[in-house]
PDB file of C-alpha atoms and ligand atoms in Angstrom:
ATOM      1  CA  MET A 207      84.410 102.553 113.383  1.00 49.00           C
ATOM      2  CA  PHE A 208      83.109 101.039 110.526  1.00 53.00           C
ATOM      3  CA  GLN A 209      80.774 103.705 108.050  1.00 55.00           C
ATOM      4  CA  ARG A 210      77.317 102.704 106.894  1.00 52.00           C
ATOM      5  CA  GLU A 211      77.893 102.353 103.332  1.00 56.00           C
ATOM      6  CA  ARG A 212      78.554  98.435 103.781  1.00 77.00           C
ATOM      7  CA  ARG A 213      75.372  96.203 104.106  1.00 91.00           C
ATOM      8  CA  VAL A 214      76.407  93.414 106.896  1.00 93.00           C
ATOM      9  CA  VAL A 215      76.349  89.749 105.504  1.00 95.00           C
ATOM     10  CA  LEU A 216      78.195  87.929 107.274  1.00 97.00           C
ATOM     11  CA  THR A 217      79.223  88.375 111.618  1.00 97.00           C
ATOM     12  CA  GLN A 218      81.508  87.825 113.334  1.00 98.00           C
ATOM     13  CA  GLU A 219      80.015  85.225 115.275  1.00 98.00           C
ATOM     14  CA  GLN A 220      78.137  83.477 112.127  1.00 98.00           C
ATOM     15  CA  ILE A 221      82.169  83.469 110.397  1.00 98.00           C
ATOM     16  CA  LYS A 222      83.164  81.835 114.017  1.00 98.00           C
ATOM     17  CA  GLU A 223      80.603  79.476 114.224  1.00 98.00           C
ATOM     18  CA  ARG A 224      81.449  78.413 110.512  1.00 98.00           C
ATOM     19  CA  VAL A 225      84.767  78.808 110.750  1.00 98.00           C
ATOM     20  CA  ARG A 226      85.154  76.147 114.503  1.00 98.00           C
ATOM     21  CA  GLU A 227      83.338  73.803 112.061  1.00 98.00           C
ATOM     22  CA  LEU A 228      84.889  73.539 108.651  1.00 98.00           C
ATOM     23  CA  GLY A 229      88.384  73.204 111.152  1.00 98.00           C
ATOM     24  CA  GLU A 230      86.359  69.741 112.193  1.00 98.00           C
ATOM     25  CA  GLU A 231      85.994  68.416 109.325  1.00 98.00           C
ATOM     26  CA  ILE A 232      88.843  68.781 108.112  1.00 98.00           C
ATOM     27  CA  THR A 233      91.008  67.795 110.767  1.00 98.00           C
ATOM     28  CA  ARG A 234      88.442  64.256 110.680  1.00 98.00           C
ATOM     29  CA  ASP A 235      88.936  64.637 106.886  1.00 98.00           C
ATOM     30  CA  TYR A 236      92.900  64.554 107.314  1.00 98.00           C
ATOM     31  CA  GLN A 237      93.383  62.148 110.744  1.00 98.00           C
ATOM     32  CA  GLY A 238      96.189  60.619 111.367  1.00 98.00           C
ATOM     33  CA  GLN A 239      97.952  62.601 107.812  1.00 98.00           C
ATOM     34  CA  GLU A 240     100.180  65.567 108.042  1.00 98.00           C
ATOM     35  CA  LEU A 241      98.172  69.306 106.015  1.00 98.00           C
ATOM     36  CA  LEU A 242     100.711  71.134 104.220  1.00 98.00           C
ATOM     37  CA  VAL A 243      97.837  74.417 104.106  1.00 98.00           C
ATOM     38  CA  VAL A 244      98.708  76.614 101.571  1.00 98.00           C
ATOM     39  CA  GLY A 245      97.203  80.147 101.355  1.00 98.00           C
ATOM     40  CA  ILE A 246      97.037  82.248  98.599  1.00 97.00           C
ATOM     41  CA  LEU A 247      97.194  86.369  99.324  1.00 96.00           C
ATOM     42  CA  LYS A 248      96.016  88.529 100.082  1.00 95.00           C
ATOM     43  CA  GLY A 249      92.960  87.961 100.535  1.00 97.00           C
ATOM     44  CA  ALA A 250      92.703  84.050 102.466  1.00 98.00           C
ATOM     45  CA  PHE A 251      95.493  85.585 105.747  1.00 98.00           C
ATOM     46  CA  ILE A 252      92.953  85.934 107.990  1.00 98.00           C
ATOM     47  CA  PHE A 253      90.965  83.428 106.974  1.00 98.00           C
ATOM     48  CA  MET A 254      93.458  80.815 107.133  1.00 98.00           C
ATOM     49  CA  ALA A 255      94.738  82.463 110.673  1.00 98.00           C
ATOM     50  CA  ASP A 256      91.684  81.246 111.963  1.00 98.00           C
ATOM     51  CA  LEU A 257      91.085  78.086 110.269  1.00 98.00           C
ATOM     52  CA  VAL A 258      94.760  76.756 110.974  1.00 98.00           C
ATOM     53  CA  ARG A 259      93.706  77.624 114.843  1.00 98.00           C
ATOM     54  CA  GLU A 260      90.855  75.613 114.975  1.00 98.00           C
ATOM     55  CA  ILE A 261      92.710  71.583 112.701  1.00 98.00           C
ATOM     56  CA  ARG A 262      93.601  69.791 115.218  1.00 98.00           C
ATOM     57  CA  ILE A 263      96.380  67.807 113.446  1.00 98.00           C
ATOM     58  CA  PRO A 264      99.922  68.284 113.032  1.00 98.00           C
ATOM     59  CA  VAL A 265      99.760  71.702 109.968  1.00 98.00           C
ATOM     60  CA  ALA A 266     102.518  73.558 107.834  1.00 98.00           C
ATOM     61  CA  ILE A 267     101.726  76.639 106.178  1.00 98.00           C
ATOM     62  CA  ASP A 268     103.281  78.122 103.246  1.00 98.00           C
ATOM     63  CA  PHE A 269     101.288  81.086 100.853  1.00 98.00           C
ATOM     64  CA  MET A 270     100.953  81.781  97.153  1.00 97.00           C
ATOM     65  CA  ASP A 271     100.488  85.099  95.566  1.00 95.00           C
ATOM     66  CA  VAL A 272      98.611  85.151  92.985  1.00 91.00           C
ATOM     67  CA  SER A 273      98.336  88.474  90.412  1.00 84.00           C
ATOM     68  CA  SER A 274      94.002  88.020  89.248  1.00 67.00           C
ATOM     69  CA  TYR A 275      92.257  91.408  89.758  1.00 55.00           C
ATOM     70  CA  GLY A 276      94.866  94.653  90.205  1.00 54.00           C
ATOM     71  CA  LEU A 277      93.419  97.107  91.102  1.00 53.00           C
ATOM     72  CA  SER A 278      89.405  96.322  88.920  1.00 56.00           C
ATOM     73  CA  THR A 279      86.410  94.276  90.612  1.00 55.00           C
ATOM     74  CA  GLU A 280      86.714  91.921  87.202  1.00 59.00           C
ATOM     75  CA  SER A 281      88.613  88.883  86.673  1.00 61.00           C
ATOM     76  CA  THR A 282      91.181  88.695  83.117  1.00 60.00           C
ATOM     77  CA  GLY A 283      91.333  85.791  83.659  1.00 61.00           C
ATOM     78  CA  VAL A 284      94.846  85.927  83.285  1.00 65.00           C
ATOM     79  CA  VAL A 285      96.863  84.384  86.193  1.00 81.00           C
ATOM     80  CA  ARG A 286     100.631  85.005  86.818  1.00 84.00           C
ATOM     81  CA  ILE A 287     103.009  83.318  89.745  1.00 91.00           C
ATOM     82  CA  LEU A 288     103.669  86.201  92.267  1.00 94.00           C
ATOM     83  CA  LYS A 289     105.455  84.511  95.216  1.00 96.00           C
ATOM     84  CA  ASP A 290     106.065  80.962  95.032  1.00 97.00           C
ATOM     85  CA  LEU A 291     105.402  77.756  97.508  1.00 98.00           C
ATOM     86  CA  GLU A 292     108.564  77.629  99.134  1.00 96.00           C
ATOM     87  CA  GLU A 293     108.954  73.947  99.524  1.00 88.00           C
ATOM     88  CA  SER A 294     108.386  70.931  97.538  1.00 95.00           C
ATOM     89  CA  ILE A 295     105.087  69.673  98.340  1.00 97.00           C
ATOM     90  CA  GLU A 296     105.625  66.306  96.246  1.00 97.00           C
ATOM     91  CA  GLY A 297     103.425  63.221  97.753  1.00 97.00           C
ATOM     92  CA  ARG A 298     102.725  65.514 100.285  1.00 98.00           C
ATOM     93  CA  HIS A 299      99.045  66.516 101.037  1.00 98.00           C
ATOM     94  CA  VAL A 300      97.497  69.782 100.893  1.00 98.00           C
ATOM     95  CA  LEU A 301      94.433  72.030 101.270  1.00 98.00           C
ATOM     96  CA  VAL A 302      94.832  75.358  99.746  1.00 98.00           C
ATOM     97  CA  VAL A 303      92.974  78.146 101.686  1.00 98.00           C
ATOM     98  CA  GLU A 304      91.765  80.887  99.151  1.00 98.00           C
ATOM     99  CA  ASP A 305      89.119  83.479 100.732  1.00 98.00           C
ATOM    100  CA  ILE A 306      86.241  83.401  97.638  1.00 97.00           C
ATOM    101  CA  ILE A 307      85.749  82.183  93.957  1.00 96.00           C
ATOM    102  CA  ASP A 308      84.588  84.511  91.720  1.00 93.00           C
ATOM    103  CA  SER A 309      85.056  82.917  87.715  1.00 90.00           C
ATOM    104  CA  GLY A 310      87.327  80.080  89.662  1.00 92.00           C
ATOM    105  CA  LEU A 311      90.040  81.547  86.800  1.00 89.00           C
ATOM    106  CA  THR A 312      92.776  81.554  89.407  1.00 90.00           C
ATOM    107  CA  LEU A 313      91.730  78.659  91.772  1.00 93.00           C
ATOM    108  CA  ASN A 314      91.513  76.790  89.211  1.00 91.00           C
ATOM    109  CA  TYR A 315      95.127  77.751  87.830  1.00 90.00           C
ATOM    110  CA  ILE A 316      96.252  77.176  90.948  1.00 93.00           C
ATOM    111  CA  SER A 317      94.858  73.262  91.729  1.00 92.00           C
ATOM    112  CA  GLU A 318      96.389  72.136  88.091  1.00 91.00           C
ATOM    113  CA  ASN A 319     100.054  73.808  88.640  1.00 92.00           C
ATOM    114  CA  LEU A 320      99.877  72.191  92.309  1.00 95.00           C
ATOM    115  CA  LYS A 321      98.625  68.331  90.619  1.00 93.00           C
ATOM    116  CA  SER A 322     101.299  68.557  88.898  1.00 95.00           C
ATOM    117  CA  ARG A 323     103.842  68.858  91.656  1.00 96.00           C
ATOM    118  CA  ASP A 324     103.065  65.690  92.448  1.00 95.00           C
ATOM    119  CA  ALA A 325     101.099  66.091  95.510  1.00 97.00           C
ATOM    120  CA  ALA A 326      99.833  63.335  97.541  1.00 97.00           C
ATOM    121  CA  SER A 327      96.646  64.928  97.055  1.00 97.00           C
ATOM    122  CA  VAL A 328      95.838  68.877  96.318  1.00 97.00           C
ATOM    123  CA  LYS A 329      91.775  70.172  98.043  1.00 98.00           C
ATOM    124  CA  ILE A 330      90.102  73.701  98.057  1.00 98.00           C
ATOM    125  CA  CYS A 331      89.109  74.716 101.085  1.00 98.00           C
ATOM    126  CA  ALA A 332      87.304  78.549 100.142  1.00 98.00           C
ATOM    127  CA  PHE A 333      85.755  81.529 103.302  1.00 98.00           C
ATOM    128  CA  LEU A 334      83.264  82.184 100.188  1.00 98.00           C
ATOM    129  CA  ASP A 335      81.531  81.216  96.474  1.00 97.00           C
ATOM    130  CA  LYS A 336      79.953  83.061  94.329  1.00 95.00           C
ATOM    131  CA  PRO A 337      78.630  79.617  92.312  1.00 92.00           C
ATOM    132  CA  SER A 338      76.622  82.112  89.545  1.00 92.00           C
ATOM    133  CA  ARG A 339      80.073  83.976  88.166  1.00 87.00           C
ATOM    134  CA  ARG A 340      81.290  80.179  87.618  1.00 91.00           C
ATOM    135  CA  LYS A 341      83.575  80.694  84.386  1.00 90.00           C
ATOM    136  CA  ALA A 342      85.845  77.612  85.476  1.00 90.00           C
ATOM    137  CA  PRO A 343      84.870  73.785  86.226  1.00 90.00           C
ATOM    138  CA  ILE A 344      85.899  74.391  90.004  1.00 93.00           C
ATOM    139  CA  LYS A 345      84.547  73.049  93.627  1.00 94.00           C
ATOM    140  CA  ALA A 346      84.822  73.733  97.034  1.00 97.00           C
ATOM    141  CA  ASP A 347      85.351  70.414  99.296  1.00 98.00           C
ATOM    142  CA  TYR A 348      85.669  72.428 101.997  1.00 98.00           C
ATOM    143  CA  LEU A 349      83.355  76.046 101.827  1.00 98.00           C
ATOM    144  CA  GLY A 350      82.315  78.614 103.978  1.00 98.00           C
ATOM    145  CA  PHE A 351      79.818  80.685 102.826  1.00 98.00           C
ATOM    146  CA  SER A 352      77.714  81.097  99.379  1.00 97.00           C
ATOM    147  CA  VAL A 353      77.047  84.144  98.295  1.00 95.00           C
ATOM    148  CA  PRO A 354      75.064  86.673  95.704  1.00 92.00           C
ATOM    149  CA  ASP A 355      76.350  88.318  93.069  1.00 93.00           C
ATOM    150  CA  GLU A 356      78.209  91.755  94.835  1.00 93.00           C
ATOM    151  CA  PHE A 357      81.078  93.027  95.962  1.00 93.00           C
ATOM    152  CA  ILE A 358      82.096  91.956  98.978  1.00 95.00           C
ATOM    153  CA  VAL A 359      84.445  92.911 101.606  1.00 96.00           C
ATOM    154  CA  GLY A 360      85.849  92.215 104.887  1.00 97.00           C
ATOM    155  CA  TYR A 361      87.274  89.409 106.578  1.00 98.00           C
ATOM    156  CA  GLY A 362      90.164  89.565 104.067  1.00 98.00           C
ATOM    157  CA  LEU A 363      88.780  90.563 101.099  1.00 97.00           C
ATOM    158  CA  ASP A 364      89.319  94.476  99.134  1.00 96.00           C
ATOM    159  CA  TYR A 365      87.874  96.478  97.186  1.00 94.00           C
ATOM    160  CA  ALA A 366      91.308  98.000  96.460  1.00 94.00           C
ATOM    161  CA  GLU A 367      93.479  97.269  99.120  1.00 96.00           C
ATOM    162  CA  LYS A 368      90.764  98.692 101.580  1.00 94.00           C
ATOM    163  CA  TYR A 369      88.301  96.794 103.844  1.00 95.00           C
ATOM    164  CA  ARG A 370      90.758  93.886 104.832  1.00 97.00           C
ATOM    165  CA  HIS A 371      90.602  94.401 108.342  1.00 97.00           C
ATOM    166  CA  TYR A 372      87.275  93.970 108.808  1.00 96.00           C
ATOM    167  CA  PRO A 373      86.007  91.177 110.850  1.00 97.00           C
ATOM    168  CA  TYR A 374      82.789  91.258 109.441  1.00 97.00           C
ATOM    169  CA  VAL A 375      81.478  91.207 105.805  1.00 97.00           C
ATOM    170  CA  ALA A 376      79.527  93.255 104.141  1.00 96.00           C
ATOM    171  CA  ILE A 377      78.781  93.561 100.682  1.00 94.00           C
ATOM    172  CA  LEU A 378      80.085  97.437  98.923  1.00 90.00           C
ATOM    173  CA  GLU A 379      77.261  99.201  97.306  1.00 82.00           C
ATOM    174  CA  ARG A 380      78.070 100.033  94.141  1.00 70.00           C
ATOM    175  CA  ASP A 381      78.762 103.432  93.960  1.00 65.00           C
ATOM    176  CA  GLU A 382      81.453 103.075  96.453  1.00 61.00           C
ATOM    177  CA  TYR A 383      83.471 102.079  93.493  1.00 61.00           C
ATOM    178  CA  GLU A 384      81.430 102.761  90.086  1.00 60.00           C
ATOM    179  CA  SER A 385      82.597 105.799  91.235  1.00 53.00           C
ATOM    180  CA  LYS A 386      85.854 105.725  91.401  1.00 49.00           C
TER     181      LYS A 386
HETATM  182  P1  IMP B 407      88.080  84.330  90.575  1.00 81.61           P
HETATM  183  O1  IMP B 407      89.699  84.068  89.701  1.00 81.61           O
HETATM  184  O2  IMP B 407      87.545  85.175  89.546  1.00 81.61           O
HETATM  185  O3  IMP B 407      87.583  83.246  91.261  1.00 81.61           O
HETATM  186  O4  IMP B 407      89.198  85.503  90.957  1.00 81.61           O
HETATM  187  C1  IMP B 407      89.224  85.738  92.573  1.00 81.61           C
HETATM  188  C2  IMP B 407      89.752  86.389  93.260  1.00 81.61           C
HETATM  189  O5  IMP B 407      89.820  87.535  93.367  1.00 81.61           O
HETATM  190  C3  IMP B 407      89.764  85.695  94.701  1.00 81.61           C
HETATM  191  O6  IMP B 407      91.163  85.479  95.822  1.00 81.61           O
HETATM  192  C4  IMP B 407      89.600  87.404  95.433  1.00 81.61           C
HETATM  193  O7  IMP B 407      90.805  87.617  95.525  1.00 81.61           O
HETATM  194  C5  IMP B 407      88.877  88.278  93.877  1.00 81.61           C
HETATM  195  N1  IMP B 407      87.736  88.260  94.036  1.00 81.61           N
HETATM  196  C6  IMP B 407      86.273  87.617  93.810  1.00 81.61           C
HETATM  197  N2  IMP B 407      85.648  88.371  94.011  1.00 81.61           N
HETATM  198  C7  IMP B 407      85.368  89.370  95.177  1.00 81.61           C
HETATM  199  C8  IMP B 407      84.541  90.241  96.391  1.00 81.61           C
HETATM  200  O8  IMP B 407      82.985  89.978  96.269  1.00 81.61           O
HETATM  201  N3  IMP B 407      85.546  91.254  96.915  1.00 81.61           N
HETATM  202  C9  IMP B 407      86.246  91.160  96.476  1.00 81.61           C
HETATM  203  N4  IMP B 407      87.134  90.439  96.086  1.00 81.61           N
HETATM  204  C10 IMP B 407      86.762  89.205  94.959  1.00 81.61           C
HETATM  205 MG1   MG B 408      92.731  86.604  96.183  1.00 81.61          MG
END
């Protein structure tokens, strides 16, 4: 069903276990509070769906969509809000859920933007992190896994809108995208 040019780096079982741990950590940290979980479209949709089912405090859900990459594999640094939150976040505890932090430019913009709306708190939960690529001073409060500087697909992450549905995480071999 899935093809050979992709090297699996995180299995379904590894992901499930880590997501369960993150849910427990978040549940503990926000005990007695309510949480607004904000997913960044589209990459975070699978991680977020699994994560919120492991959180045992009251949770509301919203989404934002921003443009960063287009169809290329390099960040442009230009961030534009394509879809904003539906509700006010004033006085609320916000947890931003993102698929991967690469340069950090996207999340840097989003978290500054959300903080300026007077949220009670704004924290970040990222499924993956490529720390070696950072250009903006962003750190995840909750992190699934660190990954090397390779192009990653699956579990929500795409290349040109493909591979998001893979239940595991794989490295896309260079010739798969450089030849296109
Ligand atoms: P940043 O602004 O450079 O941190 O870019 C973050 C966004 O770039 C992520 O939300 C992803 O959509 C995309 N991205 C960065 N690295 C990868 C990757 O290895 N695979 C797929 N998408 C990626
Ligand atoms: Mg994204």
